[in-house]
């Protein structure tokens, strides 16, 4: 994805290419806190300022950053090293890099890290400006990206050199670099601002775990111990695994993922001042617990197959999202400034009968599991939601626990003596025994609240209790929500008044606001008297995050038609994202309906947003996890999972969408749940030339005669999907579709099995909005890595399905022989070419000395086939069964270009000379070797052959043809005697050949 940098200022979107290099800090004097003088109105102001504050870049002596200046190789190395935290240097001996140079150490680090090398002449070219295609190569090496053919999508990179073409495709696929209406512009240099933007994007993608299939370095500790420095901070650039109980990790920043492995068993492990930027997975630990002390974790997954685990947060610890795939106890203990567990998710991977217990203040909890007991022992949950489709969940409370807001989209039983401030019930069959201060039910939904039935025609009810006796036989009564209140949203304030709002004008009211108690000026305020909605420019989510916006509306004057003062407030939480197609084209006008919970596709909508002209959206929602339903005419309906965090701005909640297939096309859409992270779609089918194709992430396109027949449009590698394969031109025959669990070995335990992924496959035909077929993966306990979904028969315009829908241990096999890859095709051409080459060749009498002689025919199979003569061996002459030496003279040699042979001199010996000529044919990566026997006759033999040809032409000459030269040459031949020298014979031969050519 283009990431959040694209979102900060829209001016640069007209460039959109922004590939860049890294700025260095090279002896510059501006301080980090002083903003550069030349970026005030620059499109990259935000990111440049951020990097300057972090110390990644510095300014020049005049206070400028010179953002539009091109960057050099040495500057790029310096910026990459600083931003990625590289410090390990290797030895270098470049002629143009001296120890006294400011960039010497950075160049040494670049070589050690392997992302930038020197040239063959032992130079580095430190002052050379970096082009966009050179940057693509460096980024591909830096990020360990997989080479891709996507460069063919750009008009100016179709014929890019092989050294950069695969890397250009890789950075396009990974959203690190892109193009504009002019193309990719591979030979353009990159500015400093573009450099910072792209490297920031690269750093963000490093933090988005499981988005790449490349391997990162892993640090593993298998024995008990204390790891990490006693003071300071150790940077871990890759992943880390801890597999022994009684161990401590301290003072570390782990850029990748952290696995607390099953080897910890029922023991304990401590994280002390540890920051994990990737995903933390807990597979071990028991009642002695995993202790998180003064640490910061992003997404954390508990998956302990053989029992529960206790996780304790203390001090300044913050865990942004805790996903439970097995039972466990989460406890906040002795927190100071840390937020503890912000968002807790009970995934549908949790085995039935498990127990999850909580002690502490939880901002939000989403229950997507079934048949799980959730115990709220002490503390509170601000927002608790049970997802639709879940069953038999139990939530128990105590006198020491409470729920501020409870939303039930799935049936649950809530018990105990706790309190619930508000309950929103959207499904029938719910029972709640704790005290509920306010209950809202959907139309037609009834529930048992404290022994009484509520709902039906009633919408908002209040359960009144005798507080002294706290009896269960309470009586529900209908009440109205407060009418003189203000419903505040980010960008709107909705009036609820006892007087008609259509009688009011904006001039009747004074609208004021505060942000965290300080005066705040709302901009572009307008009032819609029909709806009673006051609109204003939404607050910048990043600037206002986790702050409280309070709006007060008072009569503007004693004569105002507004009769009362009303106010309301909103805590600004939420997330932003970018909706694009696979080719990174942004999608404008995409409607997204967000519902609370994971995988919640029906029920109340928490917020509706629409993407702007750049594909961006902003959702202001309380902390929690939400399912976004994406809809736009012409696009396949899809979903995204987004999380609003309590104390951290979440800005890359992106999604890729695919267009509806047009008439005659078929799209197959795969979606799944959070795990496995990466499921791969595979399609097998027939080709026009009688072979079979196999489209997957390894072979994304099948083309035939410059036309695309099948393409993998979307390849999602970080949960949920979608993956989309489109048949753009179909060939009659049998197609097979199956799904692979690519992450089968990446996550330990049953939670990563296909059977528990809730995967769905939908098949769309043409532009019809509804799928023609839908498949749901079978459930169970198996760990098969493949799901054979269906076989499909295409017969002209008729499509029929053979449902398979079964899990298997081996991938299905196509009934067609697979289309040979390019190497096989090249080898086939070489074999056919070899069949055209005779294994025996006798040089003719008209062969000239030092003239190139090709052993291949002019009608070559492929003009791109290269020829190389690797060896010429003179064979002994056989007389009466015995080898006889011919001569020490060399009659046959290779040409200067080594692709043909030459006659070095005439054979004046008594015997013909036979040579074995070793010939190599090559095409692409294919190479084939053959041996040709080449005979060099004697001069005497050639004279006789030329004489026969000359006499034949004389005998068949017509009247008027001049045979004088032929006759003269024959007369000289007939004058030769046994004592004639070789030179005399050669002269006669050459005269005969000249006469024959001239005739």
JSON list of C-alpha atoms in Angstrom, two decimals, residues 297-419:
[
{"chain": "A", "resi": 297, "resn": "UNK", "atom": "CA", "xyz": [3.41, -4.78, 22.30]},
{"chain": "A", "resi": 298, "resn": "UNK", "atom": "CA", "xyz": [1.25, -4.32, 19.25]},
{"chain": "A", "resi": 299, "resn": "UNK", "atom": "CA", "xyz": [-0.79, -7.41, 18.32]},
{"chain": "A", "resi": 300, "resn": "UNK", "atom": "CA", "xyz": [-0.36, -10.31, 20.75]},
{"chain": "A", "resi": 301, "resn": "UNK", "atom": "CA", "xyz": [-1.77, -13.79, 20.16]},
{"chain": "A", "resi": 302, "resn": "UNK", "atom": "CA", "xyz": [-2.31, -16.42, 22.87]},
{"chain": "A", "resi": 303, "resn": "UNK", "atom": "CA", "xyz": [-2.42, -19.94, 21.49]},
{"chain": "A", "resi": 304, "resn": "UNK", "atom": "CA", "xyz": [-1.48, -22.54, 24.11]},
{"chain": "A", "resi": 305, "resn": "UNK", "atom": "CA", "xyz": [-2.80, -25.87, 22.94]},
{"chain": "A", "resi": 306, "resn": "UNK", "atom": "CA", "xyz": [-2.61, -27.81, 26.21]},
{"chain": "A", "resi": 307, "resn": "UNK", "atom": "CA", "xyz": [-4.03, -25.36, 28.73]},
{"chain": "A", "resi": 308, "resn": "UNK", "atom": "CA", "xyz": [-4.48, -21.81, 29.95]},
{"chain": "A", "resi": 309, "resn": "UNK", "atom": "CA", "xyz": [-1.81, -19.18, 30.40]},
{"chain": "A", "resi": 310, "resn": "UNK", "atom": "CA", "xyz": [-1.69, -16.11, 32.61]},
{"chain": "A", "resi": 311, "resn": "UNK", "atom": "CA", "xyz": [-0.42, -12.82, 31.18]},
{"chain": "A", "resi": 312, "resn": "UNK", "atom": "CA", "xyz": [0.28, -9.97, 33.61]},
{"chain": "A", "resi": 313, "resn": "UNK", "atom": "CA", "xyz": [0.95, -6.33, 32.67]},
{"chain": "A", "resi": 314, "resn": "UNK", "atom": "CA", "xyz": [2.69, -3.95, 35.08]},
{"chain": "A", "resi": 315, "resn": "UNK", "atom": "CA", "xyz": [4.20, -0.47, 35.09]},
{"chain": "A", "resi": 316, "resn": "UNK", "atom": "CA", "xyz": [4.02, 1.32, 31.74]},
{"chain": "A", "resi": 317, "resn": "UNK", "atom": "CA", "xyz": [3.05, -1.77, 29.72]},
{"chain": "A", "resi": 318, "resn": "UNK", "atom": "CA", "xyz": [0.64, -1.33, 26.82]},
{"chain": "A", "resi": 319, "resn": "UNK", "atom": "CA", "xyz": [-0.73, -4.19, 24.69]},
{"chain": "A", "resi": 320, "resn": "UNK", "atom": "CA", "xyz": [-2.64, -2.67, 21.80]},
{"chain": "A", "resi": 321, "resn": "UNK", "atom": "CA", "xyz": [-4.52, -5.82, 20.81]},
{"chain": "A", "resi": 322, "resn": "UNK", "atom": "CA", "xyz": [-4.72, -9.19, 22.55]},
{"chain": "A", "resi": 323, "resn": "UNK", "atom": "CA", "xyz": [-6.15, -12.04, 20.47]},
{"chain": "A", "resi": 324, "resn": "UNK", "atom": "CA", "xyz": [-6.97, -15.24, 22.34]},
{"chain": "A", "resi": 325, "resn": "UNK", "atom": "CA", "xyz": [-7.03, -18.50, 20.41]},
{"chain": "A", "resi": 326, "resn": "UNK", "atom": "CA", "xyz": [-7.03, -20.51, 23.62]},
{"chain": "A", "resi": 327, "resn": "UNK", "atom": "CA", "xyz": [-8.14, -19.89, 27.17]},
{"chain": "A", "resi": 328, "resn": "UNK", "atom": "CA", "xyz": [-6.20, -17.58, 29.45]},
{"chain": "A", "resi": 329, "resn": "UNK", "atom": "CA", "xyz": [-6.12, -15.09, 32.31]},
{"chain": "A", "resi": 330, "resn": "UNK", "atom": "CA", "xyz": [-5.35, -11.47, 31.53]},
{"chain": "A", "resi": 331, "resn": "UNK", "atom": "CA", "xyz": [-4.39, -9.41, 34.58]},
{"chain": "A", "resi": 332, "resn": "UNK", "atom": "CA", "xyz": [-3.46, -5.75, 34.93]},
{"chain": "A", "resi": 333, "resn": "UNK", "atom": "CA", "xyz": [-1.43, -5.34, 38.10]},
{"chain": "A", "resi": 334, "resn": "UNK", "atom": "CA", "xyz": [0.34, -2.25, 39.34]},
{"chain": "A", "resi": 335, "resn": "UNK", "atom": "CA", "xyz": [0.02, -0.25, 36.15]},
{"chain": "A", "resi": 336, "resn": "UNK", "atom": "CA", "xyz": [1.39, 3.29, 36.32]},
{"chain": "A", "resi": 337, "resn": "UNK", "atom": "CA", "xyz": [1.07, 5.11, 32.99]},
{"chain": "A", "resi": 338, "resn": "UNK", "atom": "CA", "xyz": [0.57, 2.01, 30.87]},
{"chain": "A", "resi": 339, "resn": "UNK", "atom": "CA", "xyz": [-2.80, 1.26, 29.28]},
{"chain": "A", "resi": 340, "resn": "UNK", "atom": "CA", "xyz": [-2.53, -2.50, 29.88]},
{"chain": "A", "resi": 341, "resn": "UNK", "atom": "CA", "xyz": [-4.82, -4.49, 27.62]},
{"chain": "A", "resi": 342, "resn": "UNK", "atom": "CA", "xyz": [-6.49, -2.08, 25.24]},
{"chain": "A", "resi": 343, "resn": "UNK", "atom": "CA", "xyz": [-8.46, -4.29, 22.88]},
{"chain": "A", "resi": 344, "resn": "UNK", "atom": "CA", "xyz": [-9.17, -7.97, 23.66]},
{"chain": "A", "resi": 345, "resn": "UNK", "atom": "CA", "xyz": [-10.48, -10.34, 20.99]},
{"chain": "A", "resi": 346, "resn": "UNK", "atom": "CA", "xyz": [-11.78, -13.84, 21.67]},
{"chain": "A", "resi": 347, "resn": "UNK", "atom": "CA", "xyz": [-11.29, -15.38, 18.25]},
{"chain": "A", "resi": 348, "resn": "UNK", "atom": "CA", "xyz": [-13.36, -18.18, 16.77]},
{"chain": "A", "resi": 349, "resn": "UNK", "atom": "CA", "xyz": [-10.26, -20.37, 17.11]},
{"chain": "A", "resi": 350, "resn": "UNK", "atom": "CA", "xyz": [-10.81, -20.85, 20.86]},
{"chain": "A", "resi": 351, "resn": "UNK", "atom": "CA", "xyz": [-11.87, -24.45, 21.59]},
{"chain": "A", "resi": 352, "resn": "UNK", "atom": "CA", "xyz": [-15.37, -24.86, 22.95]},
{"chain": "A", "resi": 353, "resn": "UNK", "atom": "CA", "xyz": [-15.45, -25.12, 26.74]},
{"chain": "A", "resi": 354, "resn": "UNK", "atom": "CA", "xyz": [-12.49, -22.76, 27.26]},
{"chain": "A", "resi": 355, "resn": "UNK", "atom": "CA", "xyz": [-12.42, -20.08, 29.94]},
{"chain": "A", "resi": 356, "resn": "UNK", "atom": "CA", "xyz": [-11.10, -16.54, 29.58]},
{"chain": "A", "resi": 357, "resn": "UNK", "atom": "CA", "xyz": [-10.68, -14.48, 32.76]},
{"chain": "A", "resi": 358, "resn": "UNK", "atom": "CA", "xyz": [-9.96, -10.78, 33.11]},
{"chain": "A", "resi": 359, "resn": "UNK", "atom": "CA", "xyz": [-8.71, -8.54, 35.90]},
{"chain": "A", "resi": 360, "resn": "UNK", "atom": "CA", "xyz": [-8.32, -4.91, 34.99]},
{"chain": "A", "resi": 361, "resn": "UNK", "atom": "CA", "xyz": [-9.81, -2.09, 32.94]},
{"chain": "A", "resi": 362, "resn": "UNK", "atom": "CA", "xyz": [-10.31, -3.14, 29.32]},
{"chain": "A", "resi": 363, "resn": "UNK", "atom": "CA", "xyz": [-11.20, -0.54, 26.71]},
{"chain": "A", "resi": 364, "resn": "UNK", "atom": "CA", "xyz": [-12.92, -2.98, 24.38]},
{"chain": "A", "resi": 365, "resn": "UNK", "atom": "CA", "xyz": [-13.60, -6.69, 24.09]},
{"chain": "A", "resi": 366, "resn": "UNK", "atom": "CA", "xyz": [-14.91, -8.53, 21.04]},
{"chain": "A", "resi": 367, "resn": "UNK", "atom": "CA", "xyz": [-16.18, -12.09, 21.41]},
{"chain": "A", "resi": 368, "resn": "UNK", "atom": "CA", "xyz": [-16.14, -14.04, 18.13]},
{"chain": "A", "resi": 369, "resn": "UNK", "atom": "CA", "xyz": [-15.97, -17.45, 19.80]},
{"chain": "A", "resi": 370, "resn": "UNK", "atom": "CA", "xyz": [-18.75, -19.87, 20.74]},
{"chain": "A", "resi": 371, "resn": "UNK", "atom": "CA", "xyz": [-19.30, -21.92, 23.89]},
{"chain": "A", "resi": 372, "resn": "UNK", "atom": "CA", "xyz": [-16.69, -19.97, 25.86]},
{"chain": "A", "resi": 373, "resn": "UNK", "atom": "CA", "xyz": [-16.97, -18.72, 29.44]},
{"chain": "A", "resi": 374, "resn": "UNK", "atom": "CA", "xyz": [-15.72, -15.14, 29.93]},
{"chain": "A", "resi": 375, "resn": "UNK", "atom": "CA", "xyz": [-15.13, -14.21, 33.57]},
{"chain": "A", "resi": 376, "resn": "UNK", "atom": "CA", "xyz": [-14.96, -10.53, 34.49]},
{"chain": "A", "resi": 377, "resn": "UNK", "atom": "CA", "xyz": [-13.37, -10.96, 37.91]},
{"chain": "A", "resi": 378, "resn": "UNK", "atom": "CA", "xyz": [-12.39, -7.40, 38.75]},
{"chain": "A", "resi": 379, "resn": "UNK", "atom": "CA", "xyz": [-12.31, -4.10, 36.92]},
{"chain": "A", "resi": 380, "resn": "UNK", "atom": "CA", "xyz": [-14.39, -3.05, 33.94]},
{"chain": "A", "resi": 381, "resn": "UNK", "atom": "CA", "xyz": [-14.91, -3.31, 30.20]},
{"chain": "A", "resi": 382, "resn": "UNK", "atom": "CA", "xyz": [-15.87, -0.10, 28.44]},
{"chain": "A", "resi": 383, "resn": "UNK", "atom": "CA", "xyz": [-17.26, -1.75, 25.32]},
{"chain": "A", "resi": 384, "resn": "UNK", "atom": "CA", "xyz": [-18.04, -5.46, 25.10]},
{"chain": "A", "resi": 385, "resn": "UNK", "atom": "CA", "xyz": [-19.52, -6.91, 21.88]},
{"chain": "A", "resi": 386, "resn": "UNK", "atom": "CA", "xyz": [-20.59, -10.46, 21.05]},
{"chain": "A", "resi": 387, "resn": "UNK", "atom": "CA", "xyz": [-20.45, -11.17, 17.31]},
{"chain": "A", "resi": 388, "resn": "UNK", "atom": "CA", "xyz": [-23.40, -12.41, 15.29]},
{"chain": "A", "resi": 389, "resn": "UNK", "atom": "CA", "xyz": [-23.45, -16.12, 14.54]},
{"chain": "A", "resi": 390, "resn": "UNK", "atom": "CA", "xyz": [-21.86, -17.05, 17.87]},
{"chain": "A", "resi": 391, "resn": "UNK", "atom": "CA", "xyz": [-23.72, -19.33, 20.26]},
{"chain": "A", "resi": 392, "resn": "UNK", "atom": "CA", "xyz": [-23.75, -20.54, 23.85]},
{"chain": "A", "resi": 393, "resn": "UNK", "atom": "CA", "xyz": [-21.35, -17.92, 25.20]},
{"chain": "A", "resi": 394, "resn": "UNK", "atom": "CA", "xyz": [-21.42, -17.17, 28.91]},
{"chain": "A", "resi": 395, "resn": "UNK", "atom": "CA", "xyz": [-20.26, -13.94, 30.55]},
{"chain": "A", "resi": 396, "resn": "UNK", "atom": "CA", "xyz": [-19.99, -13.86, 34.32]},
{"chain": "A", "resi": 397, "resn": "UNK", "atom": "CA", "xyz": [-19.57, -10.73, 36.46]},
{"chain": "A", "resi": 398, "resn": "UNK", "atom": "CA", "xyz": [-18.85, -10.03, 40.11]},
{"chain": "A", "resi": 399, "resn": "UNK", "atom": "CA", "xyz": [-19.62, -7.19, 42.47]},
{"chain": "A", "resi": 400, "resn": "UNK", "atom": "CA", "xyz": [-16.14, -5.94, 41.63]},
{"chain": "A", "resi": 401, "resn": "UNK", "atom": "CA", "xyz": [-16.68, -5.79, 37.84]},
{"chain": "A", "resi": 402, "resn": "UNK", "atom": "CA", "xyz": [-18.80, -3.76, 35.44]},
{"chain": "A", "resi": 403, "resn": "UNK", "atom": "CA", "xyz": [-19.56, -3.27, 31.76]},
{"chain": "A", "resi": 404, "resn": "UNK", "atom": "CA", "xyz": [-20.12, 0.24, 30.45]},
{"chain": "A", "resi": 405, "resn": "UNK", "atom": "CA", "xyz": [-21.62, -0.77, 27.08]},
{"chain": "A", "resi": 406, "resn": "UNK", "atom": "CA", "xyz": [-22.72, -4.31, 26.12]},
{"chain": "A", "resi": 407, "resn": "UNK", "atom": "CA", "xyz": [-23.70, -5.10, 22.51]},
{"chain": "A", "resi": 408, "resn": "UNK", "atom": "CA", "xyz": [-25.15, -8.55, 21.81]},
{"chain": "A", "resi": 409, "resn": "UNK", "atom": "CA", "xyz": [-25.27, -9.51, 18.14]},
{"chain": "A", "resi": 410, "resn": "UNK", "atom": "CA", "xyz": [-25.02, -13.18, 19.16]},
{"chain": "A", "resi": 411, "resn": "UNK", "atom": "CA", "xyz": [-26.89, -15.13, 21.83]},
{"chain": "A", "resi": 412, "resn": "UNK", "atom": "CA", "xyz": [-25.19, -15.04, 25.24]},
{"chain": "A", "resi": 413, "resn": "UNK", "atom": "CA", "xyz": [-26.02, -15.55, 28.89]},
{"chain": "A", "resi": 414, "resn": "UNK", "atom": "CA", "xyz": [-24.74, -12.83, 31.22]},
{"chain": "A", "resi": 415, "resn": "UNK", "atom": "CA", "xyz": [-24.72, -13.70, 34.91]},
{"chain": "A", "resi": 416, "resn": "UNK", "atom": "CA", "xyz": [-23.36, -12.51, 38.28]},
{"chain": "A", "resi": 417, "resn": "UNK", "atom": "CA", "xyz": [-23.72, -9.46, 40.49]},
{"chain": "A", "resi": 418, "resn": "UNK", "atom": "CA", "xyz": [-21.90, -6.86, 38.42]},
{"chain": "A", "resi": 419, "resn": "UNK", "atom": "CA", "xyz": [-23.45, -3.85, 36.74]}
]
